[in-house]
Amino acid sequence: MDTHTRLHETISALADGELAASELELAFAALDTPSGRQAWDAYRHIGEVLRSEQYGHALSAQFDARLASRLAAEPAPEESAAHAEPLPPLAAGIVPPGVAEPLEAGPLAQR
């Protein structure tokens, strides 16, 4: 898998709240690029549309059957990905306005 694809998958997992804690630094580095920011905007917009009642509509039984067939044909995820610990929902990590949040020193903080 090429680096571009890997970074986009990392950003997608971050947007879905499914990124392992060990991948956070890679995700934030990817978001620090024009391509990464563009991917984040796209995944965020896709998520908003999928969750929106305004844009939602009933899918046909044929769509459901085709999707189930394609998912069944997908290879199983790698062993390490299946055991990755997902992050808590983003809302749980948001600090209310006016409350100081401690910063952690690390490679990204040293830039």
PDB file of C-alpha atoms in Angstrom:
ATOM      1  CA  MET A   1       0.000   0.000   0.000  1.00  0.00           C
ATOM      2  CA  ASP A   2       1.414   3.386  -0.914  1.00  0.00           C
ATOM      3  CA  THR A   3       1.935   6.194   1.597  1.00  0.00           C
ATOM      4  CA  HIS A   4      -0.806   8.404   0.139  1.00  0.00           C
ATOM      5  CA  THR A   5      -3.403   5.644   0.501  1.00  0.00           C
ATOM      6  CA  ARG A   6      -2.239   4.822   4.025  1.00  0.00           C
ATOM      7  CA  LEU A   7      -2.496   8.458   5.124  1.00  0.00           C
ATOM      8  CA  HIS A   8      -6.003   8.766   3.697  1.00  0.00           C
ATOM      9  CA  GLU A   9      -7.083   5.589   5.481  1.00  0.00           C
ATOM     10  CA  THR A  10      -5.675   7.007   8.714  1.00  0.00           C
ATOM     11  CA  ILE A  11      -7.586  10.275   8.245  1.00  0.00           C
ATOM     12  CA  SER A  12     -10.754   8.337   7.418  1.00  0.00           C
ATOM     13  CA  ALA A  13     -10.403   6.251  10.591  1.00  0.00           C
ATOM     14  CA  LEU A  14      -9.879   9.450  12.607  1.00  0.00           C
ATOM     15  CA  ALA A  15     -13.033  10.999  11.119  1.00  0.00           C
ATOM     16  CA  ASP A  16     -14.976   7.820  11.956  1.00  0.00           C
ATOM     17  CA  GLY A  17     -13.668   7.710  15.532  1.00  0.00           C
ATOM     18  CA  GLU A  18     -12.011   4.349  14.823  1.00  0.00           C
ATOM     19  CA  LEU A  19      -8.348   5.340  14.911  1.00  0.00           C
ATOM     20  CA  ALA A  20      -6.098   3.497  17.339  1.00  0.00           C
ATOM     21  CA  ALA A  21      -4.340   5.753  19.835  1.00  0.00           C
ATOM     22  CA  SER A  22      -0.988   4.606  18.453  1.00  0.00           C
ATOM     23  CA  GLU A  23      -1.901   6.146  15.068  1.00  0.00           C
ATOM     24  CA  LEU A  24      -2.741   9.655  16.323  1.00  0.00           C
ATOM     25  CA  GLU A  25       0.647  11.185  15.582  1.00  0.00           C
ATOM     26  CA  LEU A  26       0.522   9.901  11.998  1.00  0.00           C
ATOM     27  CA  ALA A  27      -3.012  11.286  11.562  1.00  0.00           C
ATOM     28  CA  PHE A  28      -2.064  14.732  12.852  1.00  0.00           C
ATOM     29  CA  ALA A  29       1.023  14.803  10.620  1.00  0.00           C
ATOM     30  CA  ALA A  30      -1.169  13.907   7.641  1.00  0.00           C
ATOM     31  CA  LEU A  31      -3.604  16.699   8.539  1.00  0.00           C
ATOM     32  CA  ASP A  32      -0.686  19.131   8.415  1.00  0.00           C
ATOM     33  CA  THR A  33      -0.526  18.791   4.608  1.00  0.00           C
ATOM     34  CA  PRO A  34      -2.819  20.298   1.943  1.00  0.00           C
ATOM     35  CA  SER A  35      -3.769  16.805   0.759  1.00  0.00           C
ATOM     36  CA  GLY A  36      -4.525  15.723   4.320  1.00  0.00           C
ATOM     37  CA  ARG A  37      -6.714  18.739   5.006  1.00  0.00           C
ATOM     38  CA  GLN A  38      -8.571  18.144   1.743  1.00  0.00           C
ATOM     39  CA  ALA A  39      -9.140  14.494   2.698  1.00  0.00           C
ATOM     40  CA  TRP A  40     -10.342  15.509   6.191  1.00  0.00           C
ATOM     41  CA  ASP A  41     -12.845  17.963   4.677  1.00  0.00           C
ATOM     42  CA  ALA A  42     -14.116  15.300   2.276  1.00  0.00           C
ATOM     43  CA  TYR A  43     -14.510  12.602   4.956  1.00  0.00           C
ATOM     44  CA  ARG A  44     -16.134  15.062   7.354  1.00  0.00           C
ATOM     45  CA  HIS A  45     -18.608  16.143   4.665  1.00  0.00           C
ATOM     46  CA  ILE A  46     -19.382  12.530   3.750  1.00  0.00           C
ATOM     47  CA  GLY A  47     -20.051  11.740   7.416  1.00  0.00           C
ATOM     48  CA  GLU A  48     -22.345  14.739   7.797  1.00  0.00           C
ATOM     49  CA  VAL A  49     -24.369  13.708   4.757  1.00  0.00           C
ATOM     50  CA  LEU A  50     -24.599  10.079   5.885  1.00  0.00           C
ATOM     51  CA  ARG A  51     -25.830  11.129   9.349  1.00  0.00           C
ATOM     52  CA  SER A  52     -28.201  13.812   8.065  1.00  0.00           C
ATOM     53  CA  GLU A  53     -31.930  13.166   8.076  1.00  0.00           C
ATOM     54  CA  GLN A  54     -32.311  15.836   5.404  1.00  0.00           C
ATOM     55  CA  TYR A  55     -30.274  13.875   2.855  1.00  0.00           C
ATOM     56  CA  GLY A  56     -31.204  10.395   3.989  1.00  0.00           C
ATOM     57  CA  HIS A  57     -33.571   8.199   2.038  1.00  0.00           C
ATOM     58  CA  ALA A  58     -34.612   4.576   1.985  1.00  0.00           C
ATOM     59  CA  LEU A  59     -32.321   2.267   0.034  1.00  0.00           C
ATOM     60  CA  SER A  60     -33.713  -0.376  -2.263  1.00  0.00           C
ATOM     61  CA  ALA A  61     -33.583  -4.075  -1.410  1.00  0.00           C
ATOM     62  CA  GLN A  62     -31.301  -4.536  -4.427  1.00  0.00           C
ATOM     63  CA  PHE A  63     -28.797  -2.071  -2.987  1.00  0.00           C
ATOM     64  CA  ASP A  64     -28.823  -3.916   0.330  1.00  0.00           C
ATOM     65  CA  ALA A  65     -28.224  -7.271  -1.413  1.00  0.00           C
ATOM     66  CA  ARG A  66     -25.412  -5.881  -3.605  1.00  0.00           C
ATOM     67  CA  LEU A  67     -23.697  -4.270  -0.613  1.00  0.00           C
ATOM     68  CA  ALA A  68     -23.956  -7.468   1.442  1.00  0.00           C
ATOM     69  CA  SER A  69     -22.479  -9.451  -1.464  1.00  0.00           C
ATOM     70  CA  ARG A  70     -19.559  -7.054  -1.883  1.00  0.00           C
ATOM     71  CA  LEU A  71     -18.843  -7.006   1.846  1.00  0.00           C
ATOM     72  CA  ALA A  72     -18.851 -10.811   1.947  1.00  0.00           C
ATOM     73  CA  ALA A  73     -16.268 -10.826  -0.858  1.00  0.00           C
ATOM     74  CA  GLU A  74     -13.901  -8.453   1.015  1.00  0.00           C
ATOM     75  CA  PRO A  75     -10.791 -10.048   2.537  1.00  0.00           C
ATOM     76  CA  ALA A  76     -10.669 -10.302   6.311  1.00  0.00           C
ATOM     77  CA  PRO A  77      -8.834  -7.460   8.085  1.00  0.00           C
ATOM     78  CA  GLU A  78      -5.262  -8.034   9.167  1.00  0.00           C
ATOM     79  CA  GLU A  79      -4.717  -9.520  12.620  1.00  0.00           C
ATOM     80  CA  SER A  80      -3.110  -6.369  14.048  1.00  0.00           C
ATOM     81  CA  ALA A  81      -5.900  -4.095  12.791  1.00  0.00           C
ATOM     82  CA  ALA A  82      -8.560  -6.342  14.335  1.00  0.00           C
ATOM     83  CA  HIS A  83      -7.006  -5.906  17.799  1.00  0.00           C
ATOM     84  CA  ALA A  84      -6.362  -2.149  17.597  1.00  0.00           C
ATOM     85  CA  GLU A  85      -7.972  -0.284  20.475  1.00  0.00           C
ATOM     86  CA  PRO A  86     -10.394   2.345  19.106  1.00  0.00           C
ATOM     87  CA  LEU A  87     -10.384   5.865  20.472  1.00  0.00           C
ATOM     88  CA  PRO A  88     -13.288   7.178  22.546  1.00  0.00           C
ATOM     89  CA  PRO A  89     -15.779   9.375  20.652  1.00  0.00           C
ATOM     90  CA  LEU A  90     -14.417  12.848  19.888  1.00  0.00           C
ATOM     91  CA  ALA A  91     -17.044  14.542  22.045  1.00  0.00           C
ATOM     92  CA  ALA A  92     -15.581  12.871  25.140  1.00  0.00           C
ATOM     93  CA  GLY A  93     -12.234  14.547  24.555  1.00  0.00           C
ATOM     94  CA  ILE A  94     -13.499  18.072  23.969  1.00  0.00           C
ATOM     95  CA  VAL A  95     -12.542  20.556  26.664  1.00  0.00           C
ATOM     96  CA  PRO A  96     -15.228  23.137  27.526  1.00  0.00           C
ATOM     97  CA  PRO A  97     -14.401  26.763  26.637  1.00  0.00           C
ATOM     98  CA  GLY A  98     -12.472  28.560  29.336  1.00  0.00           C
ATOM     99  CA  VAL A  99     -11.028  25.375  30.838  1.00  0.00           C
ATOM    100  CA  ALA A 100      -7.260  25.036  30.498  1.00  0.00           C
ATOM    101  CA  GLU A 101      -6.069  21.802  28.930  1.00  0.00           C
ATOM    102  CA  PRO A 102      -2.574  20.509  29.739  1.00  0.00           C
ATOM    103  CA  LEU A 103      -0.312  20.138  26.724  1.00  0.00           C
ATOM    104  CA  GLU A 104       1.908  17.130  26.209  1.00  0.00           C
ATOM    105  CA  ALA A 105       5.439  17.575  24.949  1.00  0.00           C
ATOM    106  CA  GLY A 106       6.302  15.429  21.985  1.00  0.00           C
ATOM    107  CA  PRO A 107       7.565  15.549  18.419  1.00  0.00           C
ATOM    108  CA  LEU A 108       4.560  17.555  17.181  1.00  0.00           C
ATOM    109  CA  ALA A 109       4.735  20.024  20.066  1.00  0.00           C
ATOM    110  CA  GLN A 110       8.412  20.723  19.351  1.00  0.00           C
ATOM    111  CA  ARG A 111       7.800  22.117  15.868  1.00  0.00           C
TER     112      ARG A 111
END
